[in-house]
Amino acid sequence: MKINDKLIVALDFDSLKKAIKIVDILDKNVTTYKVGLQLFTKEGYKSLEFLKKRDKKIFLDLKFHDIPNTVVGAVSSVLEHGVDMLTIHAMGGFDMMESVAKLIWQKRKKKTPAPKVFAVTLLTSLDSAFLQDMIGATSRSIEEEILILAQAARSAGIDGVVASPLEVKMLKQKCGKDILILTPGIRPTDFDKNDQQRTSTPYQAIKDGADYIVVGRPITTSTEPLKVVKDILKEIKNGLKDS
Ligand code: C5P
């Protein structure tokens, strides 16, 4: 995989116009963009079509969470739009993940392009009080719960997981090197953490084994987004060298 392909820039904007502006500034330095709930619910498939026209790869982060039949239906609809990566919730259950994996693997067997699927384990906004009070998992730590969900995702045939930088090493060790890990919560050295709690630098995340890093505000709110991207790419290069 090329160094640039490891960086995914999050287009968390309230209009397509703002997204287009940043994609044009970053030009060929960035190959992959995340379209998440905000841009997609505002602009719909227009946001994907524009990225396709620019020859960009698309990470559609809509975190599907419903019964198997409904999620498979949603994934099938998305497949028609040629996205490269998408997310579902591991908390949707083993059967739901397995149904999605079956659909994807059927496509791959027929050599039809199919996106890589990532399962969200536990949202980083949730803490051990959530596990105890709402799930009743009183004896498990957050880390143990994340591992259980990641292992379930892998056994169901899902390609990888979304994980905070702090879990990357543990997941690669315990789930095997083949599990793909996509990591948000990235803050280049000296950057504001915003509302992110469990952060790491691009260098450290890649060194620990992250396959992809997702970076939003450090790039999109910067007065020099291109410079920030170039610095991040340097960090990725160094992280790969030291991993
Ligand atoms: O904080 P920043 O702007 O870099 O966030 C980049 C993306 O990472 C956002 O689109 C956000 O939805 C996503 N994300 C996150 N923390 C998680 C999971 C996803 O920030 N735990």
Tab-separated table of N, CA and C in Angstrom, residues 56-148:
chain	number	residue	atom	x	y	z
A	56	LYS	N	-11.061	9.828	-6.453
A	56	LYS	CA	-10.697	9.586	-5.050
A	56	LYS	C	-11.345	8.308	-4.549
A	57	LYS	N	-10.690	7.696	-3.548
A	57	LYS	CA	-11.293	6.546	-2.884
A	57	LYS	C	-12.227	7.072	-1.793
A	58	ILE	N	-13.277	6.286	-1.507
A	58	ILE	CA	-14.296	6.747	-0.557
A	58	ILE	C	-14.443	5.803	0.615
A	59	PHE	N	-14.331	6.385	1.803
A	59	PHE	CA	-14.648	5.667	3.039
A	59	PHE	C	-15.987	6.212	3.514
A	60	LEU	N	-17.036	5.410	3.355
A	60	LEU	CA	-18.376	5.859	3.758
A	60	LEU	C	-18.632	5.378	5.187
A	61	ASP	N	-18.607	6.339	6.109
A	61	ASP	CA	-18.679	5.994	7.538
A	61	ASP	C	-20.077	6.299	8.080
A	62	LEU	N	-21.021	5.401	7.785
A	62	LEU	CA	-22.404	5.613	8.257
A	62	LEU	C	-22.747	4.689	9.423
A	63	LYS	N	-21.818	3.856	9.819
A	63	LYS	CA	-21.956	2.993	11.013
A	63	LYS	C	-23.325	2.319	11.079
A	64	PHE	N	-23.610	1.445	10.112
A	64	PHE	CA	-24.914	0.775	10.077
A	64	PHE	C	-25.114	-0.092	11.318
A	65	HIS	N	-26.304	0.010	11.900
A	65	HIS	CA	-26.633	-0.743	13.117
A	65	HIS	C	-28.128	-1.039	13.089
A	66	ASP	N	-28.474	-2.276	12.678
A	66	ASP	CA	-29.897	-2.647	12.610
A	66	ASP	C	-29.957	-4.163	12.503
A	67	ILE	N	-31.141	-4.699	12.225
A	67	ILE	CA	-31.239	-6.159	12.089
A	67	ILE	C	-30.518	-6.588	10.804
A	68	PRO	N	-30.083	-7.866	10.722
A	68	PRO	CA	-29.281	-8.304	9.563
A	68	PRO	C	-29.900	-7.942	8.215
A	69	ASN	N	-31.193	-8.231	8.049
A	69	ASN	CA	-31.844	-7.995	6.761
A	69	ASN	C	-31.760	-6.527	6.334
A	70	THR	N	-31.950	-5.629	7.287
A	70	THR	CA	-31.944	-4.191	6.977
A	70	THR	C	-30.534	-3.709	6.654
A	71	VAL	N	-29.559	-4.190	7.425
A	71	VAL	CA	-28.182	-3.744	7.166
A	71	VAL	C	-27.688	-4.294	5.827
A	72	VAL	N	-28.019	-5.559	5.521
A	72	VAL	CA	-27.617	-6.109	4.225
A	72	VAL	C	-28.253	-5.290	3.094
A	73	GLY	N	-29.486	-4.876	3.279
A	73	GLY	CA	-30.154	-4.042	2.274
A	73	GLY	C	-29.436	-2.714	2.091
A	74	ALA	N	-29.033	-2.115	3.201
A	74	ALA	CA	-28.330	-0.821	3.126
A	74	ALA	C	-26.968	-0.990	2.458
A	75	VAL	N	-26.265	-2.053	2.826
A	75	VAL	CA	-24.934	-2.281	2.221
A	75	VAL	C	-25.093	-2.532	0.717
A	76	SER	N	-26.126	-3.296	0.334
A	76	SER	CA	-26.353	-3.556	-1.105
A	76	SER	C	-26.570	-2.248	-1.860
A	77	SER	N	-27.318	-1.330	-1.255
A	77	SER	CA	-27.557	-0.044	-1.925
A	77	SER	C	-26.260	0.732	-2.091
A	78	VAL	N	-25.444	0.700	-1.036
A	78	VAL	CA	-24.171	1.419	-1.073
A	78	VAL	C	-23.246	0.830	-2.143
A	79	LEU	N	-23.310	-0.503	-2.312
A	79	LEU	CA	-22.429	-1.163	-3.283
A	79	LEU	C	-22.614	-0.605	-4.692
A	80	GLU	N	-23.830	-0.176	-4.977
A	80	GLU	CA	-24.101	0.359	-6.322
A	80	GLU	C	-23.354	1.667	-6.575
A	81	HIS	N	-22.858	2.281	-5.501
A	81	HIS	CA	-22.201	3.586	-5.651
A	81	HIS	C	-20.689	3.509	-5.582
A	82	GLY	N	-20.159	2.298	-5.565
A	82	GLY	CA	-18.710	2.117	-5.683
A	82	GLY	C	-17.882	2.710	-4.566
A	83	VAL	N	-18.323	2.525	-3.301
A	83	VAL	CA	-17.455	2.995	-2.210
A	83	VAL	C	-16.359	1.959	-1.962
A	84	ASP	N	-15.274	2.407	-1.355
A	84	ASP	CA	-14.115	1.530	-1.157
A	84	ASP	C	-14.058	0.946	0.254
A	85	MET	N	-14.628	1.654	1.206
A	85	MET	CA	-14.634	1.192	2.595
A	85	MET	C	-15.944	1.639	3.234
A	86	LEU	N	-16.474	0.818	4.164
A	86	LEU	CA	-17.668	1.249	4.893
A	86	LEU	C	-17.648	0.682	6.309
A	87	THR	N	-18.545	1.215	7.144
A	87	THR	CA	-18.587	0.763	8.546
A	87	THR	C	-19.953	0.234	8.959
A	88	ILE	N	-19.898	-0.761	9.856
A	88	ILE	CA	-21.098	-1.276	10.518
A	88	ILE	C	-20.758	-1.343	12.012
A	89	HIS	N	-21.765	-1.529	12.847
A	89	HIS	CA	-21.506	-1.648	14.289
A	89	HIS	C	-21.378	-3.110	14.688
A	90	ALA	N	-20.295	-3.466	15.363
A	90	ALA	CA	-20.154	-4.836	15.869
A	90	ALA	C	-21.277	-5.151	16.858
A	91	MET	N	-21.767	-4.127	17.566
A	91	MET	CA	-22.852	-4.314	18.539
A	91	MET	C	-24.161	-4.728	17.857
A	92	GLY	N	-24.208	-4.644	16.514
A	92	GLY	CA	-25.384	-5.135	15.777
A	92	GLY	C	-25.477	-6.653	15.846
A	93	GLY	N	-24.405	-7.294	16.291
A	93	GLY	CA	-24.440	-8.735	16.533
A	93	GLY	C	-23.723	-9.565	15.486
A	94	PHE	N	-23.408	-10.806	15.874
A	94	PHE	CA	-22.646	-11.704	14.999
A	94	PHE	C	-23.402	-11.982	13.695
A	95	ASP	N	-24.694	-12.290	13.792
A	95	ASP	CA	-25.459	-12.646	12.584
A	95	ASP	C	-25.495	-11.498	11.580
A	96	MET	N	-25.634	-10.294	12.101
A	96	MET	CA	-25.657	-9.139	11.206
A	96	MET	C	-24.303	-9.003	10.494
A	97	MET	N	-23.216	-9.115	11.263
A	97	MET	CA	-21.888	-8.983	10.640
A	97	MET	C	-21.645	-10.096	9.623
A	98	GLU	N	-22.076	-11.318	9.988
A	98	GLU	CA	-21.857	-12.447	9.080
A	98	GLU	C	-22.659	-12.283	7.788
A	99	SER	N	-23.880	-11.758	7.898
A	99	SER	CA	-24.701	-11.557	6.690
A	99	SER	C	-24.034	-10.545	5.753
A	100	VAL	N	-23.465	-9.486	6.348
A	100	VAL	CA	-22.776	-8.481	5.524
A	100	VAL	C	-21.533	-9.106	4.889
A	101	ALA	N	-20.771	-9.860	5.689
A	101	ALA	CA	-19.542	-10.482	5.176
A	101	ALA	C	-19.862	-11.428	4.020
A	102	LYS	N	-20.955	-12.191	4.153
A	102	LYS	CA	-21.327	-13.134	3.073
A	102	LYS	C	-21.592	-12.387	1.776
A	103	LEU	N	-22.325	-11.280	1.880
A	103	LEU	CA	-22.625	-10.473	0.695
A	103	LEU	C	-21.333	-9.978	0.036
A	104	ILE	N	-20.425	-9.485	0.858
A	104	ILE	CA	-19.163	-8.941	0.340
A	104	ILE	C	-18.311	-10.040	-0.291
A	105	TRP	N	-18.229	-11.180	0.393
A	105	TRP	CA	-17.381	-12.261	-0.132
A	105	TRP	C	-17.952	-12.864	-1.413
A	106	GLN	N	-19.294	-12.870	-1.526
A	106	GLN	CA	-19.899	-13.341	-2.797
A	106	GLN	C	-19.424	-12.461	-3.953
A	107	LYS	N	-19.393	-11.164	-3.711
A	107	LYS	CA	-18.937	-10.216	-4.748
A	107	LYS	C	-17.482	-10.483	-5.089
A	108	ARG	N	-16.682	-10.626	-4.047
A	108	ARG	CA	-15.242	-10.834	-4.288
A	108	ARG	C	-14.983	-12.123	-5.069
A	109	LYS	N	-15.757	-13.177	-4.764
A	109	LYS	CA	-15.589	-14.445	-5.493
A	109	LYS	C	-15.866	-14.261	-6.967
A	110	LYS	N	-16.811	-13.377	-7.270
A	110	LYS	CA	-17.154	-13.129	-8.681
A	110	LYS	C	-16.264	-12.052	-9.276
A	111	LYS	N	-15.237	-11.674	-8.521
A	111	LYS	CA	-14.287	-10.613	-8.947
A	111	LYS	C	-14.977	-9.270	-9.175
A	112	THR	N	-16.120	-9.092	-8.504
A	112	THR	CA	-16.782	-7.781	-8.559
A	112	THR	C	-16.175	-6.941	-7.440
A	113	PRO	N	-15.815	-5.673	-7.709
A	113	PRO	CA	-15.234	-4.866	-6.635
A	113	PRO	C	-16.196	-4.738	-5.452
A	114	ALA	N	-15.680	-4.946	-4.265
A	114	ALA	CA	-16.517	-4.814	-3.059
A	114	ALA	C	-15.707	-4.071	-2.002
A	115	PRO	N	-16.369	-3.216	-1.232
A	115	PRO	CA	-15.621	-2.415	-0.252
A	115	PRO	C	-15.071	-3.248	0.894
A	116	LYS	N	-14.027	-2.722	1.524
A	116	LYS	CA	-13.554	-3.311	2.775
A	116	LYS	C	-14.545	-2.897	3.857
A	117	VAL	N	-14.881	-3.838	4.733
A	117	VAL	CA	-15.854	-3.533	5.781
A	117	VAL	C	-15.150	-3.488	7.136
A	118	PHE	N	-15.433	-2.424	7.871
A	118	PHE	CA	-14.853	-2.227	9.206
A	118	PHE	C	-15.967	-2.210	10.238
A	119	ALA	N	-15.747	-2.908	11.339
A	119	ALA	CA	-16.741	-2.907	12.416
A	119	ALA	C	-16.297	-1.920	13.491
A	120	VAL	N	-17.238	-1.091	13.900
A	120	VAL	CA	-16.983	-0.206	15.037
A	120	VAL	C	-17.187	-1.077	16.275
A	121	THR	N	-16.222	-1.087	17.172
A	121	THR	CA	-16.376	-1.912	18.379
A	121	THR	C	-17.162	-1.092	19.408
A	122	LEU	N	-16.460	-0.428	20.302
A	122	LEU	CA	-17.148	0.433	21.270
A	122	LEU	C	-16.828	1.865	20.911
A	123	LEU	N	-17.843	2.705	20.832
A	123	LEU	CA	-17.570	4.121	20.563
A	123	LEU	C	-16.707	4.667	21.693
A	124	THR	N	-15.767	5.524	21.358
A	124	THR	CA	-14.876	6.042	22.406
A	124	THR	C	-15.603	6.976	23.377
A	125	SER	N	-16.830	7.368	23.008
A	125	SER	CA	-17.605	8.205	23.935
A	125	SER	C	-18.211	7.363	25.065
A	126	LEU	N	-18.143	6.035	24.932
A	126	LEU	CA	-18.712	5.161	25.968
A	126	LEU	C	-17.621	4.744	26.955
A	127	ASP	N	-18.024	4.592	28.208
A	127	ASP	CA	-17.030	4.217	29.217
A	127	ASP	C	-17.487	2.984	29.995
A	128	SER	N	-16.758	2.644	31.046
A	128	SER	CA	-17.100	1.408	31.763
A	128	SER	C	-18.460	1.522	32.463
A	129	ALA	N	-18.901	2.751	32.775
A	129	ALA	CA	-20.233	2.914	33.378
A	129	ALA	C	-21.301	2.431	32.390
A	130	PHE	N	-21.085	2.681	31.092
A	130	PHE	CA	-22.025	2.203	30.064
A	130	PHE	C	-22.084	0.678	30.089
A	131	LEU	N	-20.912	0.045	30.140
A	131	LEU	CA	-20.886	-1.425	30.145
A	131	LEU	C	-21.628	-1.978	31.354
A	132	GLN	N	-21.407	-1.339	32.495
A	132	GLN	CA	-22.019	-1.844	33.727
A	132	GLN	C	-23.514	-1.540	33.796
A	133	ASP	N	-23.876	-0.289	33.542
A	133	ASP	CA	-25.260	0.123	33.761
A	133	ASP	C	-26.206	-0.260	32.625
A	134	MET	N	-25.711	-0.215	31.393
A	134	MET	CA	-26.623	-0.425	30.261
A	134	MET	C	-26.506	-1.826	29.676
A	135	ILE	N	-25.321	-2.431	29.745
A	135	ILE	CA	-25.133	-3.755	29.131
A	135	ILE	C	-25.118	-4.846	30.214
A	136	GLY	N	-24.752	-4.440	31.425
A	136	GLY	CA	-24.675	-5.421	32.509
A	136	GLY	C	-23.401	-6.241	32.481
A	137	ALA	N	-22.426	-5.785	31.683
A	137	ALA	CA	-21.142	-6.501	31.623
A	137	ALA	C	-20.255	-5.970	32.747
A	138	THR	N	-20.548	-6.406	33.959
A	138	THR	CA	-19.901	-5.804	35.129
A	138	THR	C	-18.453	-6.241	35.304
A	139	SER	N	-18.098	-7.394	34.754
A	139	SER	CA	-16.758	-7.903	35.038
A	139	SER	C	-15.746	-7.557	33.952
A	140	ARG	N	-16.195	-6.920	32.883
A	140	ARG	CA	-15.264	-6.671	31.773
A	140	ARG	C	-14.760	-5.246	31.720
A	141	SER	N	-13.479	-5.121	31.367
A	141	SER	CA	-12.933	-3.789	31.141
A	141	SER	C	-13.302	-3.369	29.718
A	142	ILE	N	-13.134	-2.099	29.432
A	142	ILE	CA	-13.385	-1.583	28.083
A	142	ILE	C	-12.518	-2.347	27.075
A	143	GLU	N	-11.254	-2.546	27.454
A	143	GLU	CA	-10.328	-3.223	26.536
A	143	GLU	C	-10.777	-4.657	26.234
A	144	GLU	N	-11.243	-5.354	27.271
A	144	GLU	CA	-11.717	-6.738	27.061
A	144	GLU	C	-12.941	-6.751	26.148
A	145	GLU	N	-13.834	-5.785	26.357
A	145	GLU	CA	-15.052	-5.715	25.541
A	145	GLU	C	-14.690	-5.441	24.074
A	146	ILE	N	-13.751	-4.533	23.867
A	146	ILE	CA	-13.322	-4.208	22.499
A	146	ILE	C	-12.736	-5.451	21.828
A	147	LEU	N	-11.929	-6.197	22.579
A	147	LEU	CA	-11.314	-7.402	22.018
A	147	LEU	C	-12.380	-8.437	21.643
A	148	ILE	N	-13.364	-8.636	22.523
A	148	ILE	CA	-14.434	-9.611	22.240
A	148	ILE	C	-15.175	-9.219	20.956
